[in-house]
PDB file of C-alpha atoms in Angstrom:
ATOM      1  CA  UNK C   1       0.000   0.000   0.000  1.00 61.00           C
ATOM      2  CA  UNK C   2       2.836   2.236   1.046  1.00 73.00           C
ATOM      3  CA  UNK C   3       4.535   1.384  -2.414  1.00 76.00           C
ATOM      4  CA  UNK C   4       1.096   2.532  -4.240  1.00 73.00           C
ATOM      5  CA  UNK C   5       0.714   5.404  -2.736  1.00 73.00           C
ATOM      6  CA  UNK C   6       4.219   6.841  -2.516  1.00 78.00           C
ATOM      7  CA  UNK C   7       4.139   5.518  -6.823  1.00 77.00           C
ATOM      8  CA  UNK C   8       1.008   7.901  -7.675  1.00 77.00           C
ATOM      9  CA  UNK C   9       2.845  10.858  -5.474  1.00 77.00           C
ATOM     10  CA  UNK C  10       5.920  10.459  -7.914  1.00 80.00           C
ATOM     11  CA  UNK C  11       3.241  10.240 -11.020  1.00 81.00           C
ATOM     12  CA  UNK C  12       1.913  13.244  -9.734  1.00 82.00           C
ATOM     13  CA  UNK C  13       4.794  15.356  -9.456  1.00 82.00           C
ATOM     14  CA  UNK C  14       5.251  15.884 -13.314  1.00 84.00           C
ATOM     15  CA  UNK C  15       1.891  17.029 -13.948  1.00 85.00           C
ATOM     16  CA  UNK C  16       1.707  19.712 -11.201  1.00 84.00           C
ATOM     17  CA  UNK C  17       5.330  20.997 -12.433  1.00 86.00           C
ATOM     18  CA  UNK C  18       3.634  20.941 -16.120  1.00 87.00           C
ATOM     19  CA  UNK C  19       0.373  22.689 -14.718  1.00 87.00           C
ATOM     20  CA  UNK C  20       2.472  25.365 -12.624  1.00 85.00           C
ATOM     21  CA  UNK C  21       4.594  25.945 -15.764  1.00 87.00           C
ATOM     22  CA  UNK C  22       1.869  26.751 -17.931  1.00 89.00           C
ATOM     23  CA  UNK C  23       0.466  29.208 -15.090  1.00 84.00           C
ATOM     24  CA  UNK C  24       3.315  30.858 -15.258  1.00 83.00           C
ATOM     25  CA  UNK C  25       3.477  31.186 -18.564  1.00 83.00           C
ATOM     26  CA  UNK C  26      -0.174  32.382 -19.137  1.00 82.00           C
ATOM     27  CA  UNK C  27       0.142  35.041 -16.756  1.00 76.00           C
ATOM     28  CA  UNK C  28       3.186  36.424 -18.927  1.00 75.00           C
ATOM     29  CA  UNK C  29       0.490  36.767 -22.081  1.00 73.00           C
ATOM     30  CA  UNK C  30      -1.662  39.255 -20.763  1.00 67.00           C
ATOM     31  CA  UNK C  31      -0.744  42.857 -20.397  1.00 58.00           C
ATOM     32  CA  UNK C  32       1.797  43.942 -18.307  1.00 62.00           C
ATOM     33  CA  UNK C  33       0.007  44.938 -15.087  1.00 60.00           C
ATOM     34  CA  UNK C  34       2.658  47.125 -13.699  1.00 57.00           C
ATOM     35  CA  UNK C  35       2.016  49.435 -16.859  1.00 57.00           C
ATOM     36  CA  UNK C  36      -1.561  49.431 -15.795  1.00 61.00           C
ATOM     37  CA  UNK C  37      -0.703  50.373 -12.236  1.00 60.00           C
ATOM     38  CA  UNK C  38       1.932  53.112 -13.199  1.00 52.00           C
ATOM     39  CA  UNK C  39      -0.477  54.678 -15.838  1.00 56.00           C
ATOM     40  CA  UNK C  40      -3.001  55.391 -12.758  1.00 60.00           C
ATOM     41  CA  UNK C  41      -3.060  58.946 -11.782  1.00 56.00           C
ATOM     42  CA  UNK C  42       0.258  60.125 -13.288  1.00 54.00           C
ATOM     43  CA  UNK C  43       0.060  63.215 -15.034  1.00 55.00           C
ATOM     44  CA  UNK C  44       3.394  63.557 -16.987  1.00 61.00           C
ATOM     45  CA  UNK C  45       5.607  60.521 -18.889  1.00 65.00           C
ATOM     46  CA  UNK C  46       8.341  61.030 -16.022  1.00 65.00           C
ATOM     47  CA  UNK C  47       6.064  60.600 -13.325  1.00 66.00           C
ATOM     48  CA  UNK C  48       4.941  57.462 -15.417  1.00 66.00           C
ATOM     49  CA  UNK C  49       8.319  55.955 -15.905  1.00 71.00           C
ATOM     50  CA  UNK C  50       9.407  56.082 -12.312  1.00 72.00           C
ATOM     51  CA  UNK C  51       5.992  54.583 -11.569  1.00 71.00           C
ATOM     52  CA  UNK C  52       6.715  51.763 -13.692  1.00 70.00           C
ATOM     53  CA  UNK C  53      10.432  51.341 -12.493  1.00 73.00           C
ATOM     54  CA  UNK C  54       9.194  51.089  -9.142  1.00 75.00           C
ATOM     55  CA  UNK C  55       6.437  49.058  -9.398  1.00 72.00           C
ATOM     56  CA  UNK C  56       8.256  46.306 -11.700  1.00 73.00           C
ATOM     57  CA  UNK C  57      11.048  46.415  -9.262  1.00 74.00           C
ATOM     58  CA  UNK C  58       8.240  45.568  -6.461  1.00 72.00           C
ATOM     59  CA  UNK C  59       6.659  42.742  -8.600  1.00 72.00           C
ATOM     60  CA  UNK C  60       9.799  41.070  -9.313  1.00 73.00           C
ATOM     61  CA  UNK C  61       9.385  41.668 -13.347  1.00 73.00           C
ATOM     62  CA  UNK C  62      12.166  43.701 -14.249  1.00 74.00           C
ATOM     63  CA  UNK C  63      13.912  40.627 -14.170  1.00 80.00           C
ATOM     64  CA  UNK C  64      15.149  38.089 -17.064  1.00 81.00           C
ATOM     65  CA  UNK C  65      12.015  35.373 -17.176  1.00 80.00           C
ATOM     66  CA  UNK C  66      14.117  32.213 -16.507  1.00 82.00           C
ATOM     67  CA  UNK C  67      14.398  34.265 -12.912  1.00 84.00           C
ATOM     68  CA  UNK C  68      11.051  35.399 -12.453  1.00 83.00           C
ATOM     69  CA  UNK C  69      10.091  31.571 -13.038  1.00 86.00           C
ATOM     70  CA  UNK C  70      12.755  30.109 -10.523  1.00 86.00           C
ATOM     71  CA  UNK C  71      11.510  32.744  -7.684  1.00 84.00           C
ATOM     72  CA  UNK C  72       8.018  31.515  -8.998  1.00 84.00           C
ATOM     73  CA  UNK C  73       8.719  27.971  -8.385  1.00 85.00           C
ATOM     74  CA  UNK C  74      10.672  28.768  -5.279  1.00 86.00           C
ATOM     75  CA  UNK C  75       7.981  30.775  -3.275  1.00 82.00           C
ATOM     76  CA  UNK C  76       5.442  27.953  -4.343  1.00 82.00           C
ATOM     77  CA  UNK C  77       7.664  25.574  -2.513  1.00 81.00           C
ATOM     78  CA  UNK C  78       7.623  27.372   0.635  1.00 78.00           C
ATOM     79  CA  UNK C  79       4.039  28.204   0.010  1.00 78.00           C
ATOM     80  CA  UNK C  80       4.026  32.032  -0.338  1.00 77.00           C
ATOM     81  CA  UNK C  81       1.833  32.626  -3.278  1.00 77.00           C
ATOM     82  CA  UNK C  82       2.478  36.032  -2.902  1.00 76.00           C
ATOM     83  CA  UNK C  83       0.243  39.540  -2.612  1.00 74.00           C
ATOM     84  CA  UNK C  84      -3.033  40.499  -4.288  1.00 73.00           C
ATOM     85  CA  UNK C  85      -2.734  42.915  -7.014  1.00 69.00           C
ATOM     86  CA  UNK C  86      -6.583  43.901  -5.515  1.00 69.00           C
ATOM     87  CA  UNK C  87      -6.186  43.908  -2.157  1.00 72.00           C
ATOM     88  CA  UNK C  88      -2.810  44.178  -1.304  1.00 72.00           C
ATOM     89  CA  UNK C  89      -3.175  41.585   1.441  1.00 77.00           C
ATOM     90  CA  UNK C  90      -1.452  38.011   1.395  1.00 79.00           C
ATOM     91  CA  UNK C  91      -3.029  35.694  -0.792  1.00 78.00           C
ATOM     92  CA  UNK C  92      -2.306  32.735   1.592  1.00 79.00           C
ATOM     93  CA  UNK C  93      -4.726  34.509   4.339  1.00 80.00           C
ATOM     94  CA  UNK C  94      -7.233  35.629   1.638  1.00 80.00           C
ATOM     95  CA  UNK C  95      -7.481  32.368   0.673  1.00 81.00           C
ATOM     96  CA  UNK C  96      -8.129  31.029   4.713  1.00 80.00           C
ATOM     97  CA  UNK C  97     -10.689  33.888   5.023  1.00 76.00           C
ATOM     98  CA  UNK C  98     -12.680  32.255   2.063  1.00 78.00           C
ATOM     99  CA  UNK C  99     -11.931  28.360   3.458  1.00 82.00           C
ATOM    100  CA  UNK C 100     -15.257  28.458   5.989  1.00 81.00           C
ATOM    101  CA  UNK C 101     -17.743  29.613   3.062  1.00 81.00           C
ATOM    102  CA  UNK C 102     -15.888  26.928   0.359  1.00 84.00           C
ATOM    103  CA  UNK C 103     -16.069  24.689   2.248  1.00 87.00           C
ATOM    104  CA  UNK C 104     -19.667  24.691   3.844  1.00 86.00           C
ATOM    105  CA  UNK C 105     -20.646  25.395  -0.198  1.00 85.00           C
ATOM    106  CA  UNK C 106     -18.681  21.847  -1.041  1.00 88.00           C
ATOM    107  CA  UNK C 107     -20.730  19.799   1.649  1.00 90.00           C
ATOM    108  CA  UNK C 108     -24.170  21.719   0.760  1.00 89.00           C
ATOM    109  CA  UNK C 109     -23.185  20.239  -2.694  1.00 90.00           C
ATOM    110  CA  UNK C 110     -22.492  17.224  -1.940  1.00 91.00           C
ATOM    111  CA  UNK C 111     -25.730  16.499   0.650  1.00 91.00           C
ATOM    112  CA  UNK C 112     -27.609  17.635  -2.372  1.00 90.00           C
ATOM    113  CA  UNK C 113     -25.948  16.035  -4.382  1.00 89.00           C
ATOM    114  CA  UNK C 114     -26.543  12.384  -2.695  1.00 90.00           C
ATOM    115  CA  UNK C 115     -30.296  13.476  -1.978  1.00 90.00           C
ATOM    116  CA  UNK C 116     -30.863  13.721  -5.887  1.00 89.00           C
ATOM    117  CA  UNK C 117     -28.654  11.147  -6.963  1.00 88.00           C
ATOM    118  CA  UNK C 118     -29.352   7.820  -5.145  1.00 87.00           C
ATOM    119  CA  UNK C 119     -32.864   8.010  -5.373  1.00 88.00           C
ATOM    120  CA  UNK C 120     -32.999   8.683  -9.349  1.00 88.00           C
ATOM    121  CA  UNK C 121     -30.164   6.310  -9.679  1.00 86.00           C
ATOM    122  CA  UNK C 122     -31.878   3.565  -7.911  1.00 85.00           C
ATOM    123  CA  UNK C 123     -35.426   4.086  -9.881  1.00 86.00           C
ATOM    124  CA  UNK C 124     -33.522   4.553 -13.230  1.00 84.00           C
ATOM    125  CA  UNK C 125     -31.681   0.924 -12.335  1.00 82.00           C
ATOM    126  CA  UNK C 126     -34.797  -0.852 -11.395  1.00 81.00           C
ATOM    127  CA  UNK C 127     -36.570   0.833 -13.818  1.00 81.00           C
ATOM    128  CA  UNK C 128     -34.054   0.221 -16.961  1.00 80.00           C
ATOM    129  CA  UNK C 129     -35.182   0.244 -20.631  1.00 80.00           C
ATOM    130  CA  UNK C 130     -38.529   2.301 -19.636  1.00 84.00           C
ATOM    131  CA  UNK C 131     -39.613   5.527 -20.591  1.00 87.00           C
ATOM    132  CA  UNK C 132     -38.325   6.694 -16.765  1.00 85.00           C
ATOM    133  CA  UNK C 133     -35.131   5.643 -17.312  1.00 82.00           C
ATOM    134  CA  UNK C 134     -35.006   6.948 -20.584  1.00 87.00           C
ATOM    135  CA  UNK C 135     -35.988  10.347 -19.192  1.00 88.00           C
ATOM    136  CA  UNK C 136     -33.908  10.072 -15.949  1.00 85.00           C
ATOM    137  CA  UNK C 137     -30.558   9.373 -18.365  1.00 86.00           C
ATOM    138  CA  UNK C 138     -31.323  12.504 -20.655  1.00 87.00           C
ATOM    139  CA  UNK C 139     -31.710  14.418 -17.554  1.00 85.00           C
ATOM    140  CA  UNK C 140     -28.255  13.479 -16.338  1.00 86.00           C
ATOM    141  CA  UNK C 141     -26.700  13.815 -19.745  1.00 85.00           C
ATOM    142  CA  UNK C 142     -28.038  17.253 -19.457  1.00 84.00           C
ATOM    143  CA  UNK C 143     -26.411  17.467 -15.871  1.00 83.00           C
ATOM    144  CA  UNK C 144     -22.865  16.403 -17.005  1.00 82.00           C
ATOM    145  CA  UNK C 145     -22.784  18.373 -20.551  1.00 84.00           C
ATOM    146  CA  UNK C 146     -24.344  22.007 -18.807  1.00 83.00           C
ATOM    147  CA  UNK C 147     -21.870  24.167 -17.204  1.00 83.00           C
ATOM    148  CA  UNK C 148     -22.569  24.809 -13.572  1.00 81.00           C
ATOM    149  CA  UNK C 149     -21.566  28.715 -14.325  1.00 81.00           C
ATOM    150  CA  UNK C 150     -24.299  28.231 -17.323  1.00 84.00           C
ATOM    151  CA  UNK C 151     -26.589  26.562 -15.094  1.00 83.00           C
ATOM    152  CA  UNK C 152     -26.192  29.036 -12.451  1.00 80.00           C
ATOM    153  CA  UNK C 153     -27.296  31.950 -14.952  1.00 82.00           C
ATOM    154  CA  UNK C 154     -30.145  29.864 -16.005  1.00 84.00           C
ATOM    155  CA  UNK C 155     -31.245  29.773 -12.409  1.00 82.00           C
ATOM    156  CA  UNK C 156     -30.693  33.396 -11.571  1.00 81.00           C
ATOM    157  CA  UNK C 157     -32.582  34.064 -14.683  1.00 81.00           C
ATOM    158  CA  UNK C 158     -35.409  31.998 -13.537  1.00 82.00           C
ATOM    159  CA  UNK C 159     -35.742  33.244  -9.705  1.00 79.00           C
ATOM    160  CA  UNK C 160     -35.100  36.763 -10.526  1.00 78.00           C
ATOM    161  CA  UNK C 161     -37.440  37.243 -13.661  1.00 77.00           C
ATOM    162  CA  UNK C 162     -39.969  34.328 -12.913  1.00 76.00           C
ATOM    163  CA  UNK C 163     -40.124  34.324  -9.140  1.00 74.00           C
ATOM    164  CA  UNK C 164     -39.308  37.763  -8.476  1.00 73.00           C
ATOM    165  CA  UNK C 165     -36.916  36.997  -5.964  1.00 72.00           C
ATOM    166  CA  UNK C 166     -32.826  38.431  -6.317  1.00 70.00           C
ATOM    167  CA  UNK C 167     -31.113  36.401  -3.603  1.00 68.00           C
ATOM    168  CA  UNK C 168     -27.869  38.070  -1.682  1.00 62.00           C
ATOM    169  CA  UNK C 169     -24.638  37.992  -2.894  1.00 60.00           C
ATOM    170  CA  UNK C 170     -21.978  35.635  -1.056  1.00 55.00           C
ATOM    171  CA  UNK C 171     -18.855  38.695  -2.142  1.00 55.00           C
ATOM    172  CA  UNK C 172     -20.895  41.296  -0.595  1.00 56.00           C
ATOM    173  CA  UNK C 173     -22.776  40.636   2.563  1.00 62.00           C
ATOM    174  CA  UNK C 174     -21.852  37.062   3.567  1.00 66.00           C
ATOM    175  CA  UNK C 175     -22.843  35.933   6.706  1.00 69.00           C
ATOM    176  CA  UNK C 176     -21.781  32.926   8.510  1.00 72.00           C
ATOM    177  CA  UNK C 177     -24.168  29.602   9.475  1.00 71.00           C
ATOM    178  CA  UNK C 178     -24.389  30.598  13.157  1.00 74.00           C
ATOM    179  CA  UNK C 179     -25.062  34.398  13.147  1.00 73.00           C
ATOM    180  CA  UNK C 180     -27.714  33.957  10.617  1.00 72.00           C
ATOM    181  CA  UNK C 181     -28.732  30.545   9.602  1.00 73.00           C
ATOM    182  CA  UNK C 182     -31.324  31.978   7.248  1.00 76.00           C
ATOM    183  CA  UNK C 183     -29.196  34.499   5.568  1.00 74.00           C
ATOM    184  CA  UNK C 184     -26.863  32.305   4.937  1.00 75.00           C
ATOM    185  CA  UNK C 185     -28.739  29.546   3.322  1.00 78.00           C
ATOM    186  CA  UNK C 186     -30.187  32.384   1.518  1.00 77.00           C
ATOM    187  CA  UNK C 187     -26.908  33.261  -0.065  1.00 79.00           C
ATOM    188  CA  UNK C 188     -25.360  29.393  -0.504  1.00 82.00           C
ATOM    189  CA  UNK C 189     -28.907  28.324  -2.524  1.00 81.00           C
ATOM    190  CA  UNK C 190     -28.229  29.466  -6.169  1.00 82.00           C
ATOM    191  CA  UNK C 191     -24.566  28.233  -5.749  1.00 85.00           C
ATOM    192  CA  UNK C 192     -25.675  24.971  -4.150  1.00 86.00           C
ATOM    193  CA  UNK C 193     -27.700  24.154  -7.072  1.00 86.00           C
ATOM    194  CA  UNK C 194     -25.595  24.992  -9.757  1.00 85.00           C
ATOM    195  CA  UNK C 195     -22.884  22.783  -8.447  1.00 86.00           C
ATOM    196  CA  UNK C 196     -25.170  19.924  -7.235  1.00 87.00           C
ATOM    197  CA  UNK C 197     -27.072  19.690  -9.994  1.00 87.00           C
ATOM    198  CA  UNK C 198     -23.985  18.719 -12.276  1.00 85.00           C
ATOM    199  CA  UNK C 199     -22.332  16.268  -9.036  1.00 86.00           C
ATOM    200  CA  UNK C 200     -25.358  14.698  -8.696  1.00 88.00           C
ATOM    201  CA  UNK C 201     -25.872  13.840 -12.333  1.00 87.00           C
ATOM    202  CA  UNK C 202     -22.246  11.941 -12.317  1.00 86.00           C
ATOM    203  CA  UNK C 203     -23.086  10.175  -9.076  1.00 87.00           C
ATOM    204  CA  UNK C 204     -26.280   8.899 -10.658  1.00 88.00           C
ATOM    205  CA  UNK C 205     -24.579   7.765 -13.602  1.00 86.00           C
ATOM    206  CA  UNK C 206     -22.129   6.063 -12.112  1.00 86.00           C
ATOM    207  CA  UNK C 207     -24.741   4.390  -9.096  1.00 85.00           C
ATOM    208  CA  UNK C 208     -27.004   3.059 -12.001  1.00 85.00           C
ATOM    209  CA  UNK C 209     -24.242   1.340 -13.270  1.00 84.00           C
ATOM    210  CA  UNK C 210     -22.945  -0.272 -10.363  1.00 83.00           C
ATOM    211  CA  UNK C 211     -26.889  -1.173  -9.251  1.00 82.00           C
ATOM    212  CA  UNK C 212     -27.315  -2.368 -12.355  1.00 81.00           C
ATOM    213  CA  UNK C 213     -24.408  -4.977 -12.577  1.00 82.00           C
ATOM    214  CA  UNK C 214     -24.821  -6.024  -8.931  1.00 79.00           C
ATOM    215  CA  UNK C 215     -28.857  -6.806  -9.808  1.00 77.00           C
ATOM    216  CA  UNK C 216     -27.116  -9.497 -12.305  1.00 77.00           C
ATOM    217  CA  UNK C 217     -25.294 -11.469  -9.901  1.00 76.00           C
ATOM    218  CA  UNK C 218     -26.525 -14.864  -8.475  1.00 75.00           C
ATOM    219  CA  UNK C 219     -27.264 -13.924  -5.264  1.00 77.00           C
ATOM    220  CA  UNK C 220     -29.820 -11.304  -5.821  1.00 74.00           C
ATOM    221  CA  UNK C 221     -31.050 -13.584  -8.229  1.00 76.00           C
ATOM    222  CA  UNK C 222     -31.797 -15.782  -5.477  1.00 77.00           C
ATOM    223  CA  UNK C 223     -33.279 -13.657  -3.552  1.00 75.00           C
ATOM    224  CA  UNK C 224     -35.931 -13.248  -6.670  1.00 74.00           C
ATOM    225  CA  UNK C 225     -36.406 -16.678  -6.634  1.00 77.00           C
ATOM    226  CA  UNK C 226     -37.778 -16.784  -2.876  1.00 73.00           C
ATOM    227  CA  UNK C 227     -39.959 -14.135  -3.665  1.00 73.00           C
ATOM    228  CA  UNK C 228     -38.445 -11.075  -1.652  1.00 73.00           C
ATOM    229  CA  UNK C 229     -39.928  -7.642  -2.136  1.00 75.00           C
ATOM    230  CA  UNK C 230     -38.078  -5.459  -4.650  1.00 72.00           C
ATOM    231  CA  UNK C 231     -37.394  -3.130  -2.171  1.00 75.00           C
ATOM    232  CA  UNK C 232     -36.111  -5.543   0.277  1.00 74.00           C
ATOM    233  CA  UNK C 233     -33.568  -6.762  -2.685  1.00 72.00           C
ATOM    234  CA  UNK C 234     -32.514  -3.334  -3.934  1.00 74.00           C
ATOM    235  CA  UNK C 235     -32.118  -1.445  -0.169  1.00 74.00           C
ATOM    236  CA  UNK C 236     -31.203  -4.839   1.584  1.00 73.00           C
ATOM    237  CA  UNK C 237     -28.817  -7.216  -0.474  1.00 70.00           C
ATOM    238  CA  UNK C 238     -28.020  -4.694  -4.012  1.00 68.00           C
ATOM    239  CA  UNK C 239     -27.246  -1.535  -2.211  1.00 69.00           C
TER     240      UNK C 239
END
């Protein structure tokens, strides 16, 4: 187990060097952003210039690339990902201040996620070759093929024009689970459904599947054969 493990750490270290590379490299096409800071409230070119200097000396890019890309690499290894260009605050802690809401938006997702899912999966199993399951597996084609951004404007759409109701903004007034339980399931439920929507449609896939391959095996066969319920097979001996 050791030997598995410590051989897909060693797989994985070429692909996160690849993906960090090509971060790196992306965030060299777009505009120089110390030319965008200089140009801000500068009234003459010299005023501009020393601007620039300055800030390009602060940002580290007034240096030849191959160094700019081993400082990159080497503040990634000791985990300083460096200062917002926004907020001028350490992305490492702006990152912790967001954990709490990320993560209470990942298990919202996921509980809705397994509330849709097994239920749908286990009719569309039982069910297979009918006109539910053929509706069930459009809907979760639907689910994996939508973007949950797409979805998410979809839904906006549909509460703001159609329901008349413009729910708050998580960036703006976010409020945490135990100062305002309301509020903040007010804010997480367009978010929760866009990205449980789409989970939920690959966990239903993937349960049907498995449900329907363990429904072929001699043992729940048997358990037809003495005349069991169908739920008692399917809750009892398939799941």
């Amino acid at each position: 187990m050791r030997q598995y493990v410590l051989h897909r750490v060693l797989l994985n270290i070429p692909v996160i060097l690849i993906v960090v590379t090509l971060v790196f490299f992306t965030s060299h096409i777009r505009p120089d952003f110390a030319e965008q800071r200089a140009a801000q409230g500068q009234s003459s070119t010299q005023d501009y210039a020393a601007a620039l200097k300055a800030i390009r000396h602060q940002l580290g890019t007034d240096k030849p690339l191959w160094r700019q890309y081993t400082n990159y690499l080497w503040d990634l290894a000791h985990i300083d990902l460096g200062t917002s260009f926004i907020t001028h605050k350490s992305v490492g802690k702006e990152m912790v201040g967001r954990l709490p809401a990320s993560m209470e938006l990942g298990l919202l997702q996921i509980l809705l996620a397994m509330a849709i899912a097994v239920p749908i999966g286990i009719i569309s199993a039982i069910r297979q070759d009918t006109w539910i399951d053929y509706v069930l597996r459009i809907v979760t084609v639907l689910g994996v093929a939508v973007p949950s951004f797409y979805l998410g404007t979809l839904l906006l759409l549909f509460i703001t024009k159609i329901l008349g109701w413009t729910p708050p903004l998580i960036t703006t007034s976010y409020r945490e689970i135990w100062e305002s339980p309301v509020e903040n399931l007010k804010m997480m439920l367009l978010p929760t459904l866009a990205g449980g929507f789409a989970e939920a449609a690959v966990v239903m896939r993937l349960l049907r599947s498995e449900l329907l391959e363990v429904l072929r095996q001699d043992y729940v066969r048997t358990a037809w054969s003495k005349g069991l319920r169908e739920r008692v097979i399917v809750m009892r001996h398939a799941l």
